Coordinates of C-alpha atoms in Angstrom, one line a residue:
Chain A
M1 CA 244.8 -54.2 2.1
K2 CA 242.6 -51.4 0.9
K3 CA 240.8 -53.7 -1.5
S4 CA 240.1 -56.1 1.4
N5 CA 238.5 -53.2 3.4
I6 CA 236.2 -52.3 0.5
K7 CA 235.2 -56.0 0.2
K8 CA 234.3 -56.1 3.9
F9 CA 232.3 -52.9 3.6
T10 CA 230.4 -54.3 0.7
V11 CA 229.5 -57.5 2.5
L12 CA 228.5 -55.6 5.7
G13 CA 226.5 -53.1 3.6
A14 CA 224.7 -56.0 1.9
S15 CA 223.8 -57.5 5.2
I16 CA 222.5 -54.2 6.6
I17 CA 220.4 -53.7 3.5
L18 CA 219.0 -57.2 3.9
L19 CA 218.2 -56.6 7.5
S20 CA 216.6 -53.2 6.7
G21 CA 214.6 -54.9 4.0
S22 CA 213.3 -57.5 6.4
I23 CA 212.3 -54.8 8.9
L24 CA 210.5 -52.8 6.2
L25 CA 208.8 -55.9 4.9
G26 CA 207.6 -56.7 8.4
G27 CA 206.2 -53.2 8.8
S28 CA 204.3 -53.3 5.5
L29 CA 202.8 -56.7 6.0
A30 CA 202.0 -56.5 9.7
K31 CA 198.6 -55.1 8.8
Y32 CA 196.3 -55.9 6.0
I33 CA 196.2 -52.9 3.7
T34 CA 195.6 -52.1 0.0
Q35 CA 198.8 -51.3 -1.6
V36 CA 199.5 -49.3 -4.7
E37 CA 202.8 -50.0 -6.3
G38 CA 204.3 -48.6 -9.5
G39 CA 201.8 -47.6 -12.1
G40 CA 199.3 -50.4 -11.6
N41 CA 196.6 -51.0 -8.9
A42 CA 196.8 -54.2 -6.8
D43 CA 193.5 -54.9 -5.0
I44 CA 194.2 -57.0 -2.0
A45 CA 191.8 -59.9 -1.6
K46 CA 189.4 -59.3 1.2
W47 CA 189.8 -61.3 4.4
N48 CA 186.7 -61.6 6.5
F49 CA 185.9 -64.5 8.8
N50 CA 183.3 -64.4 11.6
V51 CA 182.2 -66.8 14.2
N52 CA 179.2 -66.6 16.5
S53 CA 176.8 -68.8 18.3
N54 CA 173.1 -68.7 18.3
G55 CA 173.3 -65.2 16.9
E56 CA 175.5 -63.9 19.7
A57 CA 179.2 -63.3 20.0
L58 CA 181.2 -66.5 20.5
S59 CA 182.2 -65.2 23.9
T60 CA 178.7 -65.7 25.3
I61 CA 177.9 -69.3 24.7
K62 CA 175.7 -70.9 27.3
L63 CA 174.9 -74.6 27.5
T64 CA 171.7 -74.0 29.3
D65 CA 169.4 -72.2 26.8
S66 CA 166.9 -75.1 26.9
I67 CA 164.4 -75.1 29.8
H68 CA 163.8 -78.0 32.1
Q69 CA 160.9 -77.6 34.4
N70 CA 162.3 -79.7 37.2
V71 CA 165.7 -77.9 37.3
K72 CA 166.5 -74.3 38.1
S73 CA 166.9 -72.3 35.0
E74 CA 170.4 -71.9 33.5
K75 CA 171.6 -74.9 35.4
I76 CA 172.5 -78.4 34.2
A77 CA 171.7 -81.6 36.1
P78 CA 171.2 -85.2 35.4
G79 CA 168.3 -85.6 33.0
T80 CA 169.0 -82.4 31.1
N81 CA 170.2 -81.9 27.6
G82 CA 170.6 -79.2 25.0
S83 CA 172.8 -77.9 22.2
F84 CA 174.8 -75.0 21.1
D85 CA 175.7 -73.7 17.7
I86 CA 179.0 -72.5 16.3
N87 CA 178.3 -70.5 13.1
L88 CA 181.2 -69.9 10.7
D89 CA 180.8 -67.1 8.2
A90 CA 183.4 -66.6 5.5
S91 CA 180.9 -65.2 3.0
S92 CA 182.9 -61.9 2.7
A93 CA 186.2 -63.6 2.3
E94 CA 187.8 -63.4 -1.2
V95 CA 190.3 -66.1 -0.4
G96 CA 190.0 -69.8 0.4
L97 CA 190.6 -70.8 4.0
D98 CA 191.0 -73.8 6.2
Y99 CA 189.3 -73.7 9.6
K100 CA 189.4 -75.8 12.8
I101 CA 187.4 -75.6 16.0
E102 CA 189.2 -76.5 19.3
F103 CA 188.0 -76.8 22.9
L104 CA 190.5 -75.7 25.5
N105 CA 190.8 -75.3 29.3
E106 CA 187.9 -77.6 30.2
Q107 CA 187.2 -77.3 33.9
N108 CA 184.8 -79.1 36.3
K109 CA 183.2 -81.2 33.6
P110 CA 180.5 -83.4 35.2
T111 CA 181.8 -86.9 34.7
N112 CA 178.7 -88.3 33.0
L113 CA 178.1 -85.3 30.7
K114 CA 178.3 -86.4 27.1
F115 CA 178.6 -84.5 23.8
S116 CA 177.6 -85.5 20.3
Y117 CA 177.9 -84.3 16.8
E118 CA 176.3 -86.0 13.8
G119 CA 176.0 -89.3 15.5
T120 CA 179.3 -89.4 17.2
T121 CA 179.0 -89.3 21.0
T122 CA 181.9 -88.7 23.3
N123 CA 182.6 -88.1 26.9
N124 CA 185.1 -85.4 26.0
L125 CA 184.7 -82.4 23.8
K126 CA 188.3 -82.8 22.6
D127 CA 187.3 -86.1 20.9
L128 CA 185.0 -84.2 18.6
E129 CA 187.6 -81.8 17.3
N130 CA 188.5 -84.1 14.4
L131 CA 185.0 -83.7 13.1
L132 CA 185.0 -79.9 13.5
K133 CA 187.4 -78.7 10.8
G134 CA 187.1 -78.0 7.1
E135 CA 187.6 -75.5 4.4
F136 CA 185.9 -72.8 2.4
L137 CA 187.1 -72.6 -1.2
V138 CA 187.2 -69.2 -2.9
D139 CA 184.6 -70.3 -5.5
D140 CA 182.2 -71.9 -3.0
T141 CA 178.8 -70.5 -3.3
N142 CA 178.0 -71.1 0.3
K143 CA 180.6 -70.0 2.8
N144 CA 178.6 -70.5 5.9
K145 CA 178.7 -73.5 8.1
T146 CA 176.8 -74.2 11.3
Y147 CA 178.1 -76.8 13.7
T148 CA 175.5 -77.9 16.3
I149 CA 177.0 -79.6 19.2
N150 CA 174.5 -81.6 21.4
W151 CA 175.1 -82.3 25.0
E152 CA 173.3 -84.6 27.4
W153 CA 173.7 -85.4 31.1
P154 CA 171.7 -88.7 31.3
F155 CA 169.4 -89.2 34.2
E156 CA 171.0 -92.5 34.8
T157 CA 174.4 -93.7 33.5
G158 CA 175.3 -97.4 33.3
T159 CA 173.7 -100.7 32.4
T160 CA 173.8 -102.6 35.6
E161 CA 172.2 -101.7 38.9
N162 CA 175.7 -101.3 40.5
E163 CA 176.9 -99.1 37.7
I164 CA 173.8 -96.9 37.9
M165 CA 174.2 -96.6 41.7
D166 CA 177.9 -95.8 41.4
N167 CA 177.2 -93.1 38.8
D168 CA 174.3 -91.7 40.9
K169 CA 176.8 -91.2 43.7
I170 CA 179.2 -89.4 41.3
D171 CA 176.4 -87.2 39.9
T172 CA 175.2 -86.4 43.4
A173 CA 178.7 -85.5 44.7
E174 CA 179.3 -83.3 41.7
G175 CA 175.9 -81.6 42.2
E176 CA 176.7 -80.9 45.8
N177 CA 180.0 -79.3 44.9
A178 CA 178.1 -77.4 42.2
N179 CA 181.2 -75.9 40.5
A180 CA 180.6 -74.0 37.2
Y181 CA 181.6 -76.1 34.2
T182 CA 183.6 -74.0 31.7
F183 CA 185.6 -74.4 28.6
D184 CA 187.1 -72.2 25.9
I185 CA 186.3 -72.4 22.3
S186 CA 188.9 -71.4 19.7
V187 CA 188.2 -71.2 16.0
T188 CA 191.2 -70.8 13.8
A189 CA 190.9 -69.8 10.2
T190 CA 194.0 -69.9 8.0
Q191 CA 194.2 -68.5 4.5
K192 CA 194.8 -71.2 1.8
N193 CA 198.0 -70.7 -0.2
P194 CA 196.9 -69.3 -3.6
N195 CA 199.6 -71.4 -5.2
G196 CA 198.1 -74.6 -3.8
N197 CA 200.9 -75.2 -1.3
N198 CA 200.4 -74.7 2.4
Chain B
M1 CA 237.5 -66.5 10.5
K2 CA 236.2 -63.0 9.7
R3 CA 234.8 -64.2 6.4
N4 CA 232.9 -66.9 8.3
I5 CA 231.4 -64.4 10.6
T6 CA 230.3 -62.2 7.7
F7 CA 228.8 -65.2 6.0
M8 CA 226.9 -66.1 9.1
I9 CA 225.5 -62.5 9.4
I10 CA 224.3 -62.6 5.8
L11 CA 222.8 -66.1 6.2
S12 CA 221.0 -65.0 9.3
A13 CA 219.6 -62.0 7.6
V14 CA 218.3 -64.1 4.7
L15 CA 216.8 -66.6 7.1
V16 CA 215.0 -63.8 9.0
L17 CA 213.7 -62.5 5.7
M18 CA 212.5 -65.9 4.7
L19 CA 210.8 -66.6 8.0
L20 CA 209.1 -63.2 8.0
G21 CA 207.9 -64.0 4.5
M22 CA 206.4 -67.3 5.6
S23 CA 204.6 -66.0 8.6
L24 CA 203.2 -63.0 7.0
A25 CA 202.3 -64.4 3.6
K26 CA 199.0 -65.7 4.8
N27 CA 196.1 -64.5 7.0
I28 CA 195.4 -66.3 10.2
E29 CA 192.5 -65.4 12.4
I30 CA 191.8 -67.0 15.8
I31 CA 188.4 -66.2 17.4
K32 CA 187.9 -67.3 21.0
G33 CA 185.0 -67.7 23.3
T34 CA 184.2 -69.3 26.6
A35 CA 181.2 -71.5 27.4
T36 CA 179.8 -71.9 30.8
A37 CA 177.2 -74.1 32.5
N38 CA 176.4 -74.0 36.2
V39 CA 175.8 -77.4 37.8
A40 CA 172.5 -77.6 39.7
S41 CA 172.9 -78.4 43.3
P42 CA 170.4 -80.8 45.1
I43 CA 169.6 -80.0 48.8
F44 CA 167.8 -82.5 51.0
I45 CA 168.0 -82.4 54.7
A46 CA 166.3 -84.5 57.4
E47 CA 166.2 -83.2 60.9
S48 CA 164.9 -85.0 64.0
L49 CA 164.6 -84.9 67.7
P50 CA 167.0 -86.8 70.0
V51 CA 166.2 -90.5 70.8
I52 CA 163.0 -91.1 72.8
N53 CA 162.8 -94.1 75.1
M54 CA 159.6 -96.0 75.5
T55 CA 159.0 -97.5 78.9
D56 CA 156.2 -98.9 80.9
N57 CA 155.5 -95.4 82.0
N58 CA 155.8 -93.9 78.6
K59 CA 153.8 -96.1 76.3
N60 CA 152.7 -93.6 73.8
V61 CA 155.3 -91.4 72.3
T62 CA 155.3 -89.0 69.3
Y63 CA 158.6 -88.6 67.5
K64 CA 158.9 -85.4 65.4
F65 CA 161.1 -85.1 62.3
S66 CA 161.2 -83.0 59.2
V67 CA 162.7 -82.9 55.8
K68 CA 163.5 -79.7 53.8
N69 CA 165.1 -78.8 50.5
Y70 CA 167.0 -75.7 51.6
E71 CA 169.8 -74.7 53.9
N72 CA 171.0 -71.3 54.9
N73 CA 168.5 -69.7 52.6
K74 CA 169.9 -71.6 49.6
Q75 CA 167.2 -73.8 48.1
S76 CA 167.6 -76.9 46.0
D77 CA 168.1 -76.4 42.3
V78 CA 166.2 -79.5 41.3
D79 CA 162.9 -81.1 42.1
L80 CA 163.2 -84.1 44.5
K81 CA 161.0 -86.9 45.6
Y82 CA 161.4 -89.0 48.7
R83 CA 159.9 -91.8 50.6
I84 CA 160.0 -92.7 54.3
T85 CA 160.4 -96.2 55.6
I86 CA 160.0 -97.2 59.3
F87 CA 162.3 -99.9 60.4
P88 CA 162.2 -102.7 61.4
L89 CA 159.8 -103.9 58.7
E90 CA 158.7 -106.7 61.0
I91 CA 157.5 -105.4 64.3
D92 CA 155.8 -107.0 67.3
S93 CA 152.1 -106.7 67.4
S94 CA 152.2 -104.9 70.7
I95 CA 153.5 -101.9 68.9
T96 CA 151.5 -99.7 66.5
I97 CA 153.0 -97.0 64.4
N98 CA 151.2 -94.1 62.8
L99 CA 152.7 -91.4 60.6
Y100 CA 151.2 -88.0 60.3
R101 CA 152.0 -84.9 58.3
D102 CA 150.0 -81.7 59.1
N103 CA 147.7 -83.9 61.2
E104 CA 146.8 -86.1 58.2
V105 CA 147.6 -89.8 58.4
I106 CA 150.2 -90.9 55.8
A107 CA 149.5 -94.3 54.4
L108 CA 152.2 -96.9 54.9
N109 CA 152.6 -99.9 52.7
N110 CA 155.0 -102.4 54.2
H111 CA 156.1 -99.6 56.5
T112 CA 156.9 -97.4 53.5
T113 CA 155.2 -94.3 52.2
E114 CA 154.5 -93.5 48.5
W115 CA 157.1 -91.2 46.8
I116 CA 156.4 -87.7 48.0
E117 CA 157.2 -84.8 45.7
M118 CA 159.3 -81.9 46.9
K119 CA 159.4 -79.2 44.2
K120 CA 162.5 -76.9 44.1
D121 CA 160.8 -73.9 45.7
M122 CA 161.5 -73.8 49.4
K123 CA 159.7 -76.6 51.3
L124 CA 159.6 -77.9 54.8
H125 CA 157.6 -81.1 55.5
E126 CA 157.1 -81.8 59.2
Y127 CA 156.1 -85.3 60.4
N128 CA 155.0 -86.9 63.6
L129 CA 155.6 -90.6 64.1
E130 CA 153.3 -91.9 66.8
V131 CA 154.4 -95.1 68.4
I132 CA 151.9 -96.8 70.7
Y133 CA 152.8 -99.8 73.0
N134 CA 149.9 -102.0 74.0
K135 CA 151.1 -104.9 76.1
E136 CA 147.8 -106.7 75.9
A137 CA 148.1 -107.1 72.1
S138 CA 151.0 -109.4 72.3
N139 CA 151.8 -112.7 73.9
L140 CA 155.4 -111.8 74.5
E141 CA 156.6 -112.4 78.0
H142 CA 160.0 -110.7 77.7
D143 CA 160.9 -107.1 77.3
L144 CA 161.0 -105.5 73.9
I145 CA 164.3 -103.9 73.1
D146 CA 163.7 -103.2 69.4
K147 CA 164.8 -99.8 68.1
I148 CA 162.5 -98.0 65.7
N149 CA 164.4 -96.2 63.0
I150 CA 163.2 -93.8 60.3
G151 CA 164.9 -94.2 56.9
I152 CA 164.4 -91.5 54.1
E153 CA 165.4 -92.1 50.5
A154 CA 165.5 -89.1 48.2
I155 CA 166.1 -88.9 44.5
Q156 CA 166.0 -86.2 41.8
D157 CA 162.6 -85.9 40.2
M158 CA 162.4 -85.2 36.5
G159 CA 158.6 -85.6 36.5

């Protein structure tokens, strides 16, 4: 009976130690710090990844930097086009990383507005996402990458007279509603596993 | 039973430890931004007087109408161009039509004007359509009951 109690205490004690260990581990790894353990120094690889657009913070992307004489500035309309850049900078990172660019919460997109990247043209930003991912290896000499996304709202859309007329009506209705077109851009960078397994 | 519970506690703790290790063993950074673009709004409005009847006593009428690219102090965001057509395209020879803007005669080709520019700054174009009935110019012996309509077609102008 007494032996059984000791056994229970040992098992419970082990589980408490394990739980404490997990809490401590969570606390020490929850922020990125340089650690000194035992008698030796362990320099933690630097993690630095930045994204901006046209030299500005990613949060300020405007589609309408280009000027069209026949359209009010900072507005898009049929017949306008332009581009925006997403600049990735991992030059200060001392680890390899995978990255991907995603477009979320797209609202009020003009129906005939098109996007293109390196020869691929789509009606939907989401369809470009497969082309907007990659990696920076730790030994890469160039750890910068600029993605230039082109957009165009054609003056006329369609090949037949009826198609063009139908799309003119859509363009006009969307112009009369004049809602702001917005979408979110998310760039995710994930450190590569130094052991080669992700 | 108690041994099973103890085992489950240990297993749970180990799993928590493993999961913590997996999620914190690598760096993940998510940078977000929002892109915006305001859609340009076209404004084109035609205004006219009520219908005017031509009669034997009223053989020369002037019908006033105007077009503008603004409404309630909001102006069009895009350049526009428009053309005016006077219907019907075939009209009895007893009726003559003349279109004026600012007292200048506007040329009509097959009852239709050239494309007229309307830049995006606030614009009001006022027109007078003069319709003259000259009974002597026609061999018609019955009354004319044609309606004269003004059609205006406007499109965005990219220059």
